[in-house]
Coordinates of C-alpha atoms and ligand atoms in Angstrom, one line a residue:
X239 CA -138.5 -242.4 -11.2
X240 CA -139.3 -239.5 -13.7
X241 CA -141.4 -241.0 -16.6
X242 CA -139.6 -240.8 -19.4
X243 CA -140.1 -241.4 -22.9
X244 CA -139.2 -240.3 -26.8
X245 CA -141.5 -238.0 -28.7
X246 CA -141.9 -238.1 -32.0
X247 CA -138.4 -237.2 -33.1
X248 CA -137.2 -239.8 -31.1
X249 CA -134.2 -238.0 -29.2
X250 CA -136.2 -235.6 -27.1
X251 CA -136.7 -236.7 -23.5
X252 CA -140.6 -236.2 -22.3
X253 CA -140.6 -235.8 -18.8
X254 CA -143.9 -235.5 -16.2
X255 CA -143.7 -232.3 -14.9
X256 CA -145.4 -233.1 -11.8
X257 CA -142.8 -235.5 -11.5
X258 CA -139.6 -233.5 -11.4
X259 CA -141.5 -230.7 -9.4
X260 CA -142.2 -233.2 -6.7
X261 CA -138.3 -234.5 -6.9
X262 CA -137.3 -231.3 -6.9
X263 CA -139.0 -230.2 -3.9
X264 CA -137.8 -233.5 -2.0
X265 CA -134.6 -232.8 -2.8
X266 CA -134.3 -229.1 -2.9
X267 CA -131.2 -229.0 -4.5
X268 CA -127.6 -230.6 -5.7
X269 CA -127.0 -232.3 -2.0
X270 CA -128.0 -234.4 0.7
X271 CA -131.2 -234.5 2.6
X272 CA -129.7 -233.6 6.7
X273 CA -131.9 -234.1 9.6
X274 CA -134.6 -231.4 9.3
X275 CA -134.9 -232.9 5.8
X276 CA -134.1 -229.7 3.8
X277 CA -130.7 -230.6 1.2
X278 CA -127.8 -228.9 1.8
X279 CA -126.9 -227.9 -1.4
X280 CA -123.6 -230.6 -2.3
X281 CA -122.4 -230.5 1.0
X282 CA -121.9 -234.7 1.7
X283 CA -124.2 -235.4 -1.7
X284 CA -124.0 -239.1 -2.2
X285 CA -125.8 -241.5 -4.6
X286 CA -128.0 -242.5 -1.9
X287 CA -129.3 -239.1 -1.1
X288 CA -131.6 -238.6 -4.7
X289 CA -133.2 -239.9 -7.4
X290 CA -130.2 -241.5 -9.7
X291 CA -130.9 -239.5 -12.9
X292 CA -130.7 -236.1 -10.9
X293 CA -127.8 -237.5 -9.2
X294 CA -126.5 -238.7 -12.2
X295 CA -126.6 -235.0 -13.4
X296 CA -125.4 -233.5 -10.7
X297 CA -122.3 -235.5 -9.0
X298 CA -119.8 -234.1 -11.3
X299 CA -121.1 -230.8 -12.4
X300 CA -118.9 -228.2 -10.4
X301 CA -121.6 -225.7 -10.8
X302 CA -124.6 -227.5 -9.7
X303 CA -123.0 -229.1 -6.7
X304 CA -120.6 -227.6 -4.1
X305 CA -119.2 -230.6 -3.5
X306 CA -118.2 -231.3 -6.5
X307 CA -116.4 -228.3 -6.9
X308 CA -113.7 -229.5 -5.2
X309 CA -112.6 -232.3 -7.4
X310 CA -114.2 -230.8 -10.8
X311 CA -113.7 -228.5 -13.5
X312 CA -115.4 -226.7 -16.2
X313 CA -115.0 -225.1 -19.2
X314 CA -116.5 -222.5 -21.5
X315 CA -115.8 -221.6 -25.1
X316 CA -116.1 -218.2 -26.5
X317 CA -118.0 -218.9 -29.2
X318 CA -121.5 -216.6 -29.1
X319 CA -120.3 -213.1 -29.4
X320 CA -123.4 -211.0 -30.0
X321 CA -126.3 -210.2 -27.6
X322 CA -129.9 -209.5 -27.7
X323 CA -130.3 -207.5 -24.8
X324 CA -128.1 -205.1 -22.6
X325 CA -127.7 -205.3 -19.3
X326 CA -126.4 -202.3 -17.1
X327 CA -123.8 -204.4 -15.6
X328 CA -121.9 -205.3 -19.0
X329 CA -119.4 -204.3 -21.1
X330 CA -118.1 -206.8 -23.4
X331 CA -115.8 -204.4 -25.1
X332 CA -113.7 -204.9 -21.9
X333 CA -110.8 -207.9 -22.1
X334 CA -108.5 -207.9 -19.5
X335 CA -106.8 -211.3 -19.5
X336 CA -106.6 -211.1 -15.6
X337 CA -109.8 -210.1 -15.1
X338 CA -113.0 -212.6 -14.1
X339 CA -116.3 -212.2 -14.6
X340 CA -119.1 -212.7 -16.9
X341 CA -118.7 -211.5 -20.7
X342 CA -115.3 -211.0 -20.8
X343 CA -113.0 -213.4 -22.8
X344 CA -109.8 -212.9 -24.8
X345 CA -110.8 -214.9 -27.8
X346 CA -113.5 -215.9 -29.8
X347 CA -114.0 -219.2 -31.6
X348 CA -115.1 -221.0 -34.2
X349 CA -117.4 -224.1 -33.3
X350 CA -114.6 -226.4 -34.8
X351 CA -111.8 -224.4 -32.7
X352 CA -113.8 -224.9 -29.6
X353 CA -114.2 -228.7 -30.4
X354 CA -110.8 -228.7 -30.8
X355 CA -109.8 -226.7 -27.6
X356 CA -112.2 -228.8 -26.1
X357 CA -110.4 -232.2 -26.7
X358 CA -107.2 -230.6 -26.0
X359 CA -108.6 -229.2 -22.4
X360 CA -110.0 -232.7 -21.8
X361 CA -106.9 -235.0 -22.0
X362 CA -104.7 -232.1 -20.4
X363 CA -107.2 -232.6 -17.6
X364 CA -109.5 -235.4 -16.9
X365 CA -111.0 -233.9 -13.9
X366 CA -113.0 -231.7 -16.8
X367 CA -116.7 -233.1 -16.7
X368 CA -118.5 -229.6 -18.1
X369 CA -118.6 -227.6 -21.4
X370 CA -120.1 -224.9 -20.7
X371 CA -121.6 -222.0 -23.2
X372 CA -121.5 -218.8 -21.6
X373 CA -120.8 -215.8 -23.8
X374 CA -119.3 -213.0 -23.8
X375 CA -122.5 -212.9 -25.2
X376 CA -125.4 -214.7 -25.1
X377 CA -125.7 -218.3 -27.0
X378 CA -129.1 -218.3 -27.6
X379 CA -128.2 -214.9 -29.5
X380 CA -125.9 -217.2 -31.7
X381 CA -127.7 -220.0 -32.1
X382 CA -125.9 -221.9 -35.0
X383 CA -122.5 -221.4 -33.5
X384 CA -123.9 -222.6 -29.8
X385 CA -125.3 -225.8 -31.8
X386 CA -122.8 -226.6 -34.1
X387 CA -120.7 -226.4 -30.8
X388 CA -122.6 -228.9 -28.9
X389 CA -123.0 -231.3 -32.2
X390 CA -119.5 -231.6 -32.5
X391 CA -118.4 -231.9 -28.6
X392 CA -120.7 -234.7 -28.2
X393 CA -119.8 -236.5 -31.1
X394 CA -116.0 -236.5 -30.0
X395 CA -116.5 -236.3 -26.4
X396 CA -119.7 -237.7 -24.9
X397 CA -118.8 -238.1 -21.7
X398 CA -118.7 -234.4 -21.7
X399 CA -121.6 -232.6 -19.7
X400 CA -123.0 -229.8 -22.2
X401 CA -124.1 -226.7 -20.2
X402 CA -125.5 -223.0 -21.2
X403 CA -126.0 -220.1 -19.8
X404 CA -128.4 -217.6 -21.2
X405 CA -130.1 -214.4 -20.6
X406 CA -133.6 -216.1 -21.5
X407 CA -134.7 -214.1 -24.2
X408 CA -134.6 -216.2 -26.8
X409 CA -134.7 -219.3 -24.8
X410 CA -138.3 -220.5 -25.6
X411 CA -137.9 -220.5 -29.3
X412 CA -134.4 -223.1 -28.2
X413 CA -135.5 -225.8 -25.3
X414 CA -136.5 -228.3 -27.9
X415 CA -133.0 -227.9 -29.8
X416 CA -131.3 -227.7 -26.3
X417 CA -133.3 -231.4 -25.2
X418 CA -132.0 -232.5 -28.7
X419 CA -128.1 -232.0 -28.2
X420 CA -128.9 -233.5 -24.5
X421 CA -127.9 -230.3 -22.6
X422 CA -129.1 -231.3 -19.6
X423 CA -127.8 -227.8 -17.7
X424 CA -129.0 -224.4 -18.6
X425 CA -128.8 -221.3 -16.3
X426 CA -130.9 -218.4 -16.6
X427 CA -130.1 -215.0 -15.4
X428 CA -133.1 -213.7 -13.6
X429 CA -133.1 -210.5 -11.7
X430 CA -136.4 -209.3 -11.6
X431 CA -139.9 -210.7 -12.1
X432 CA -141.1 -207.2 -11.9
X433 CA -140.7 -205.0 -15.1
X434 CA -140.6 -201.5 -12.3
X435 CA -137.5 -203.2 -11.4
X436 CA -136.2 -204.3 -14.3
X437 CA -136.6 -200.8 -15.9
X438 CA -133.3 -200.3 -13.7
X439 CA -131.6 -202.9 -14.9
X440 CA -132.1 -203.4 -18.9
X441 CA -132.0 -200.4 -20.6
X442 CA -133.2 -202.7 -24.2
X443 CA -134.0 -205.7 -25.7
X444 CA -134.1 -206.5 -29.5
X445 CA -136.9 -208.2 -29.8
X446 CA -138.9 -209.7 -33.1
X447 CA -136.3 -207.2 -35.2
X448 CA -136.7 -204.0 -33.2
X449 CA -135.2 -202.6 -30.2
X450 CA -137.4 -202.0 -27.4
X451 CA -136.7 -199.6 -24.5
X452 CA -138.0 -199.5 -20.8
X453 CA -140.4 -201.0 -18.7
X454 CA -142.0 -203.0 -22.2
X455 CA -138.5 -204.2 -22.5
X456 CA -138.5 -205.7 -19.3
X457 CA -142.0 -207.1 -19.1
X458 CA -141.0 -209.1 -22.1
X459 CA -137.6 -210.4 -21.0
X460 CA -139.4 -211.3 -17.2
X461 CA -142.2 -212.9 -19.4
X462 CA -140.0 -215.1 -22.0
X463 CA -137.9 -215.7 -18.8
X464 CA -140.3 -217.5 -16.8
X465 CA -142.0 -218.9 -19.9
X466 CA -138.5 -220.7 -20.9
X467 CA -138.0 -222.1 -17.2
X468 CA -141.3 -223.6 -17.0
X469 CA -140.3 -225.6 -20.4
X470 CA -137.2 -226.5 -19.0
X471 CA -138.7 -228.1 -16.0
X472 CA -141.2 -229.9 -18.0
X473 CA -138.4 -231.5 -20.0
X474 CA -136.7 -232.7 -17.0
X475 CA -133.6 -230.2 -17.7
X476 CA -132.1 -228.9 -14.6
X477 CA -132.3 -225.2 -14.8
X478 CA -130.1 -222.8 -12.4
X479 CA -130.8 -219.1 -11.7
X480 CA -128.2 -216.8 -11.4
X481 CA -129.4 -213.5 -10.0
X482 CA -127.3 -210.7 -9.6
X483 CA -127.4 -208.9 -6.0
X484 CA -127.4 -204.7 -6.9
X485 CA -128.0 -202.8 -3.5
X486 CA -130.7 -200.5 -3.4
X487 CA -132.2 -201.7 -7.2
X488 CA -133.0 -205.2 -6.8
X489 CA -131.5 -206.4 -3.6
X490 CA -135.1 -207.0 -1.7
X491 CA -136.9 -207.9 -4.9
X492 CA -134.7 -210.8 -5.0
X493 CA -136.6 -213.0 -2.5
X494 CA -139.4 -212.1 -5.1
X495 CA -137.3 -213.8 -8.0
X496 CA -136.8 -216.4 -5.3
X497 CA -140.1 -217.9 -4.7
X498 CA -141.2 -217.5 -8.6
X499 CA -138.2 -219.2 -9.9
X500 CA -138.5 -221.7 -6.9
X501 CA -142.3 -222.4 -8.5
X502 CA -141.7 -223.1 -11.5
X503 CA -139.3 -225.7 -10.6
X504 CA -135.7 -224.2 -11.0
X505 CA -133.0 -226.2 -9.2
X506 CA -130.7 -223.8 -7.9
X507 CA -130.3 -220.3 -7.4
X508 CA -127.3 -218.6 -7.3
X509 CA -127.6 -214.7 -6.3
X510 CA -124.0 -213.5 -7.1
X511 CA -122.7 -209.7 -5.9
X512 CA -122.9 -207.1 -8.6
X513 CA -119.2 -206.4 -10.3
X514 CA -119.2 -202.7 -10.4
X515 CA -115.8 -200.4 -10.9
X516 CA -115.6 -197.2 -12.9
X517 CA -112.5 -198.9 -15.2
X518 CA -115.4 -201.6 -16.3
X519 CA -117.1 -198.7 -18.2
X520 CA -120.2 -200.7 -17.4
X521 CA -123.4 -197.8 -16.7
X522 CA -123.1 -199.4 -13.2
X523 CA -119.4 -198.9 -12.8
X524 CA -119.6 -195.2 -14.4
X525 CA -122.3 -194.0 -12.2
X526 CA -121.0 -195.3 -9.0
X527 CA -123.3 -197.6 -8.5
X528 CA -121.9 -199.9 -5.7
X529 CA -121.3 -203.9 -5.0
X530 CA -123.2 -205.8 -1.9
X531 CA -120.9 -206.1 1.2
X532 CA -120.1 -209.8 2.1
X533 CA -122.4 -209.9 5.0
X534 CA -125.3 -208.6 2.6
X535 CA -124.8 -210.7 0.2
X536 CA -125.3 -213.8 2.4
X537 CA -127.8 -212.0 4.5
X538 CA -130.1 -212.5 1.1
X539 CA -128.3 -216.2 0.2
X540 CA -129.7 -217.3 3.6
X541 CA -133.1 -215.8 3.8
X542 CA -133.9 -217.5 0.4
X543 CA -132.4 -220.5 1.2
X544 CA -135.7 -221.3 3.9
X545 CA -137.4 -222.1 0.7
X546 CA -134.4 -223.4 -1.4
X547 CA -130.8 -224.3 -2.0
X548 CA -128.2 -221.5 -2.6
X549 CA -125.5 -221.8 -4.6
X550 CA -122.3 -220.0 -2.9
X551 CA -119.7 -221.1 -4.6
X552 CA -119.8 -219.1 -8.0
X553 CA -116.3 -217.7 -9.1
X554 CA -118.6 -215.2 -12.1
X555 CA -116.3 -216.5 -14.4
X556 CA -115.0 -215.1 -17.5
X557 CA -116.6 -216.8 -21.1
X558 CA -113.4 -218.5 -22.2
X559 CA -112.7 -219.9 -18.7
X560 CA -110.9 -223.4 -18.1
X561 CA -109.7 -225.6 -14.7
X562 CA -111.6 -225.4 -11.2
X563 CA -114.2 -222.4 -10.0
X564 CA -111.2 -221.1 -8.1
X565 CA -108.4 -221.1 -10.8
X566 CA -108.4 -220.1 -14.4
X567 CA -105.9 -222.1 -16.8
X568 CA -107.2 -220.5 -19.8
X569 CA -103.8 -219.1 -20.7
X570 CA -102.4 -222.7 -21.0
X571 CA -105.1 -223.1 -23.9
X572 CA -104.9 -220.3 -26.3
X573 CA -106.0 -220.8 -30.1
X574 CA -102.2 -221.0 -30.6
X575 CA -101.2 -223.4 -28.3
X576 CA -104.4 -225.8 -28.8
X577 CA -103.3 -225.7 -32.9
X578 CA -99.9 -227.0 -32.3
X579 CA -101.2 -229.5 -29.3
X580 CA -101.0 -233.6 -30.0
X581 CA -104.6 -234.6 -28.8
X582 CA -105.4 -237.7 -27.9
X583 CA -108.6 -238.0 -26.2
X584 CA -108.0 -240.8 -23.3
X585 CA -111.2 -242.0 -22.3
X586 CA -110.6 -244.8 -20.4
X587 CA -107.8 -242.8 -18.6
X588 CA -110.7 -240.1 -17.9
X589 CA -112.8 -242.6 -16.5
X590 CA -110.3 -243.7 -14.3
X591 CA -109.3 -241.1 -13.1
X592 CA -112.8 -239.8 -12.0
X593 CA -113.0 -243.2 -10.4
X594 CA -110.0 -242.1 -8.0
X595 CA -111.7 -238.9 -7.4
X596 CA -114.6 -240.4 -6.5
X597 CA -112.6 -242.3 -4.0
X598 CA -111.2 -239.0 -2.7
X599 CA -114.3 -237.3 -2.3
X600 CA -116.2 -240.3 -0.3
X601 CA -113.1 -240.4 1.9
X602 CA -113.4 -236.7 2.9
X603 CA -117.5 -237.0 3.4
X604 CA -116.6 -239.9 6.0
X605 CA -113.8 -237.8 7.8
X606 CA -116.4 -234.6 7.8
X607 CA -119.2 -237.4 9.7
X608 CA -116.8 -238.6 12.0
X609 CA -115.8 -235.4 13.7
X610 CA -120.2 -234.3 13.6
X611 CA -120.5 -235.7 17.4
X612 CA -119.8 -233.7 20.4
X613 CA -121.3 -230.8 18.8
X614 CA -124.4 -230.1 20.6
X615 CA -123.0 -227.4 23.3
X616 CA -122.7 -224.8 19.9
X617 CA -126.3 -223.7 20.8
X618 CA -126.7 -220.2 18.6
X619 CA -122.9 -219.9 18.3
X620 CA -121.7 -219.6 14.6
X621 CA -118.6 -218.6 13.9
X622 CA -117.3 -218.1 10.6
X623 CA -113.6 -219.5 9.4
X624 CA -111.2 -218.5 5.7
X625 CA -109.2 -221.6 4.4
X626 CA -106.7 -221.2 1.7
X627 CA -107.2 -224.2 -0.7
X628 CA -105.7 -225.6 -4.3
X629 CA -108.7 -227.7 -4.6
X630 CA -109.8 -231.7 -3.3
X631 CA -111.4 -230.2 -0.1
X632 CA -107.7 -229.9 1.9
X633 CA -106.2 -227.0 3.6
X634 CA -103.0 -227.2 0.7
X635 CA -102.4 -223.8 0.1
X636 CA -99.7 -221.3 1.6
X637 CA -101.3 -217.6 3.5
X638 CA -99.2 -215.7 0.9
X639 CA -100.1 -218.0 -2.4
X640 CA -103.6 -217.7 -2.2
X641 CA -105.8 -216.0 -4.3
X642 CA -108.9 -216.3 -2.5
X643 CA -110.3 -217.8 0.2
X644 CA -113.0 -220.5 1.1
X645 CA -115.7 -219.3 3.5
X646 CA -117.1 -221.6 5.8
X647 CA -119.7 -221.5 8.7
X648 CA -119.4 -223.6 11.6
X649 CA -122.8 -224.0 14.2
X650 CA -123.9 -226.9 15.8
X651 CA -125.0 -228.7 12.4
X652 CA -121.3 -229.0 11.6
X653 CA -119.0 -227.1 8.7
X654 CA -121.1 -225.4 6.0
X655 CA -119.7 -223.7 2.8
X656 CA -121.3 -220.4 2.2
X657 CA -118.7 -218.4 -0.1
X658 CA -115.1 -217.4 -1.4
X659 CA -113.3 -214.3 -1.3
X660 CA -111.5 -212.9 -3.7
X661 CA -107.9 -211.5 -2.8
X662 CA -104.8 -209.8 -3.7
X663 CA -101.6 -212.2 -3.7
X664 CA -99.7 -210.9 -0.3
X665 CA -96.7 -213.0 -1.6
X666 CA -95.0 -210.9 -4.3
X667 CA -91.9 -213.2 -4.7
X668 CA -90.0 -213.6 -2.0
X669 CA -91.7 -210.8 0.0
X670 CA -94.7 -209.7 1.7
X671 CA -96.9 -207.0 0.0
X672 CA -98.6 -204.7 3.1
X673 CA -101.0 -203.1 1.0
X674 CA -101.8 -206.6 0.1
X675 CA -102.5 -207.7 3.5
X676 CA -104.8 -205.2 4.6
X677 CA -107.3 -206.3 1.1
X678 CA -106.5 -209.7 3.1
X679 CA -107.3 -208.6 6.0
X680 CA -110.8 -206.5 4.8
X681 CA -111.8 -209.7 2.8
X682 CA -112.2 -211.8 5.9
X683 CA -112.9 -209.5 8.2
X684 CA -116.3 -211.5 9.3
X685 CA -114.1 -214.6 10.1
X686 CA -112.6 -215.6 13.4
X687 CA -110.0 -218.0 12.2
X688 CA -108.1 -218.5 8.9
X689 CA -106.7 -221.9 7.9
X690 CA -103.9 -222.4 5.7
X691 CA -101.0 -224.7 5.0
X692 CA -98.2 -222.5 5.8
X693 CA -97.8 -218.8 7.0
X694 CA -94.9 -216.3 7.8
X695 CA -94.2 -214.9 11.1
X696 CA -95.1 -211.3 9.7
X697 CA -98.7 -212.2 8.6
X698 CA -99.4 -213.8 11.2
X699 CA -99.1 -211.3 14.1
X700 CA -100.9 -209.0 11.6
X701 CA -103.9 -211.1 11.4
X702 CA -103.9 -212.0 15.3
X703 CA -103.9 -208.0 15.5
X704 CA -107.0 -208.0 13.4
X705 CA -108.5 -211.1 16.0
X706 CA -108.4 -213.3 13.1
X707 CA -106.1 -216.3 14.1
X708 CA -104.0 -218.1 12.2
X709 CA -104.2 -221.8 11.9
X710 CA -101.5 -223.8 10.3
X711 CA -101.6 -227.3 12.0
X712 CA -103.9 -228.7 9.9
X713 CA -102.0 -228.3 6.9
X714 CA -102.8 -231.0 3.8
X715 CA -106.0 -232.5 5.9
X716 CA -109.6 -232.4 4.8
X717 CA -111.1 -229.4 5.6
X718 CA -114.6 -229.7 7.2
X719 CA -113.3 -232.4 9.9
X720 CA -110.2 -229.8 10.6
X721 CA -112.3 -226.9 11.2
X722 CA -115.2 -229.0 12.8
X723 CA -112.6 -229.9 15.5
X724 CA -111.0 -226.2 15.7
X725 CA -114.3 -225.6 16.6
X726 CA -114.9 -228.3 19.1
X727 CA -112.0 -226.5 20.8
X728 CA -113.4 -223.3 20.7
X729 CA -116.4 -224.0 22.0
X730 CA -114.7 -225.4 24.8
X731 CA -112.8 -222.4 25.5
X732 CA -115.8 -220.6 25.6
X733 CA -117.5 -223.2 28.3
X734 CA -114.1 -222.8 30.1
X735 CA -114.5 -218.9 30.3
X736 CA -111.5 -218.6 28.5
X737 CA -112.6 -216.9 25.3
X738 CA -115.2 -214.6 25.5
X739 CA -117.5 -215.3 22.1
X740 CA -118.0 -212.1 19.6
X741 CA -119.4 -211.7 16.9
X742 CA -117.5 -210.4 14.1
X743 CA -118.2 -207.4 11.5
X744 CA -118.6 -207.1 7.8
X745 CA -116.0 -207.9 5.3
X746 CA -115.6 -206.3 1.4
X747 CA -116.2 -208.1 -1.3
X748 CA -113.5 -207.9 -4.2
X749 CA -114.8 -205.4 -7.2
X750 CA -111.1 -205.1 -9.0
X751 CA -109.1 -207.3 -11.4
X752 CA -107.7 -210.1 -10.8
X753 CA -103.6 -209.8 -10.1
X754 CA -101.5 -212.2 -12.5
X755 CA -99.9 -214.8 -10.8
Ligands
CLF1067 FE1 -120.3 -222.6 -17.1 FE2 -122.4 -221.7 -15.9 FE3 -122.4 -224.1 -16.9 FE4 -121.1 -223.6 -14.8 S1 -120.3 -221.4 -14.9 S2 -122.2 -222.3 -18.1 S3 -123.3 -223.5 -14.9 S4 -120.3 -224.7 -16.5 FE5 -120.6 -221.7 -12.6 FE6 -119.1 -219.9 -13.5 FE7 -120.8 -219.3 -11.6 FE8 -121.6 -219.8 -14.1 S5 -119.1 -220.7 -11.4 S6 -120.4 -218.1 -13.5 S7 -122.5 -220.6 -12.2
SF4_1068 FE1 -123.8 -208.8 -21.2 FE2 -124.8 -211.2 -20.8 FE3 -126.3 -209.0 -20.3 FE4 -125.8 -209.7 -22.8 S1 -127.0 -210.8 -21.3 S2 -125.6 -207.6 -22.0 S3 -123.7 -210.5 -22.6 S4 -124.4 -209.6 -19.2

């Protein structure tokens, strides 16, 4: 156990540093210790796998725990507009209602809009555990709006998980007032710890009233960066690092970030691909400046995961969104809508329903165990697999409905998540879109099979053509133990000289808009 006490104040946890380090490096993540005793990050995460106050943090937290983000959604109100830094990658002047990623949001709000919004969200769906600050731009530029947000939320809503996400900057001068409002999540974006690099990446900072340009701009963002981290960690706040993946600028350096981020105690890093496309009007998108390919991007994800947990399941979601990673139910919860909404906030029916998720997710853990065995002929085959999913961990969703896919990779330690792809619907309403199919196609290029719950004869000959196969039998079953035992059969295929193994290539990952559904 973590010693814990009050300081002065009386509300701020004190935590030993040393303490949460060594827990940290037991548990190496948001998941469960497996054999070689290195955590998979939430794959089968169970109370029994950590310390109860990091599980306690962690078990419902769709963000810090794969596992979780089946069965549980976030957030995020728009209520920090400005920023104190600009990254190459941004443009917040951008808002495309269908579009996803970081900084972009269709409405801004008051802290007493958000509380509202967020009460409203919260007894619409009571699978919502995490409030999340996260732009468009950064909190910790708007501090009274960030903190009058989190005062009010957890005065109506404590069961609610408070979360941030900031560029760092300011982030030293805010961990005590962060301890105080008991966010116990905050995510740093960290993609250098070397101003050369970062030179590339930040063209300026405004900094102690002035802006200041190149490589000083940088070595004071990397320095307040690091500096904010290490006082997370020595208040026992779980502190994620999002880094973002930009070929040929920062894409090596990254393992760098890695380890210093890793040393300083951070929980979790989550190296996401850059989102660059000229209609952005970001500097990266306007001078061509190009995304990581699938198999690059978890090329880096796995050789920083030998020295800790990856997070694969980021969706880079917008500032305003709401509902699972993979959906976004903002439009249901517009200022409009919450204004005219009855709210009553339920939270005995929240609890219960958690309770039944809960339920769910232990059931699906023991299915995934019970297929492990028989597994030992894999040797160095790994094959990866697509599955089209509405959520809960089961293959529920049709070929032509799904607008992205699950990744998983299947070896001889059994069904691992490692990423989602991103596609066009191929189901336009009663008919199938071609052009659609081929994004299809291109997005899952590097898998050998795709799961779903239904498919159309059309589809399917056009994936077998591609030597992806189609696999609707397991429709509405958990899927780990359904791919685990596609797998047993393939490996016996293999044995039986009936399939000859391959490897398959790269695939693209998505840098457009999301379609409407
Ligand atoms: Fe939001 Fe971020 Fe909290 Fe999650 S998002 S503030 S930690 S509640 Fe999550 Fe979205 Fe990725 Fe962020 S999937 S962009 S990592
Ligand atoms: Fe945009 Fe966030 Fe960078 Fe600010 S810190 S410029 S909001 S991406």
């Amino acid at each position: 156990m973590a010693s814990s006490a009050l300081d002065s104040s009386g509300n701020q946890p004190v935590v030993d540093i040393a303490d949460v380090m060594q827990k940290i490096a037991e548990h190496k993540g948001c998941g469960t210790s497996s054999d070689d005793g290195k955590a998979s990050c939430g794959s089968s995460a169970g109370p029994a796998d950590m310390a109860p106050e990091i599980w306690e943090k962690v078990k419902n937290h769709p963000c810090y725990s794969e596992e979780a983000h089946h069965h549980y959604a976030r957030m995020h109100v728009a209520v920090a507009p400005a920023c104190n830094i600009q990254c190459n990658y941004c443009n917040r002047k951008y808002d495309c209602a269908n579009e996803s990623r970081p900084g972009v949001v269709s409405e801004r709000l008051t802290p007493e809009q958000a509380s509202k919004k967020v009460l409203a969200v919260a007894s619409t769906i009571p699978q919502m555990t995490v409030l999340g600050i996260a732009g468009p731009g950064d909190p910790l530029a708007n501090p009274k709006k960030t903190f009058e947000t989190f005062r009010l939320i957890s005065e109506v809503a404590p069961d609610i998980k408070l979360c941030l996400s900031t560029n760092g900057l300011a982030l030293p001068d805010w961990v005590d007032e962060i301890a105080k409002y008991k966010v116990d999540h905050v995510t740093i974006t960290i993609n250098m710890v070397d101003p050369e690099v970062g030179q590339h990446i930040y063209p300026w900072i405004f900094w102690n009233h002035k802006r200041v340009e190149g490589i000083e701009a940088a070595r004071i963002l990397s320095e307040r960066q690091l500096l904010g981290l290490e006082m997370l960690t020595e208040r026992g706040i779980l502190a994620k690092i999002n880094s973002v993946m930009i070929p040929g600028i920062n894409d090596k350096h990254l393992v760098e970030v890695n380890k210093a981020v890793k040393s300083r105690g951070a929980f979790l890093h989550n190296i996401m691909p850059l989102i660059s496309a000229p209609e952005h009007g970001t500097v990266f998108g306007l001078n061509g400046q190009r995304g990581p390919s699938a198999q690059e991007l978890k090329a880096l994800q796995d050789e920083c995961e030998g020295d800790m947990n990856m997070m694969r399941h980021c969706r880079q979601c917008r500032a305003d969104a709401v509902g699972l990673l993979g959906e976004d139910r903002s439009a249901e919860f517009t200022t409009d809508k919450i204004m005219a909404m009855e709210v009553e906030y339920d939270a005995e029916g929240r609890k219960a329903y958690q309770q039944a998720v809960e339920a769910e997710r232990q059931a699906k853990v023991a299915a995934k165990a019970g297929e492990l065995e028989g597994l030992e002929g894999a040797g160095d085959i790994k094959v990866l697999v697509a599955v089209a999913t509405k959520g809960h961990g089961i293959i529920n969703e049709h070929f032509g409905h799904a607008k992205e896919f699950q990744v998983y990779e299947l070896s001889g330690s059994g069904a691992k998540f490692v990423g989602h792809r991103r596609v066009d619907l191929y189901c336009q309403g009663g008919f199938g879109e071609e052009d659609a199919l081929s994004t299809v196609i291109a997005a899952i290029n590097d898998c050998h099979a795709v799961f779903v719950a239904k498919i159309g004869g059309c589809p399917k000959a056009d994936l077998q053509a591609a030597g992806i196969e189609p696999v609707d039998h397991y429709a509405h079953e958990y899927i780990e133990a359904s791919a685990i035992v596609w797998f047993k059969d393939y490996l016996a295929k293999v044995a039986a000289g009936e399939v000859i193994h391959t490897e398959r290539g790269d695939a693209a990952i998505r840098q457009g808009a999301l379609l409407a559904s």
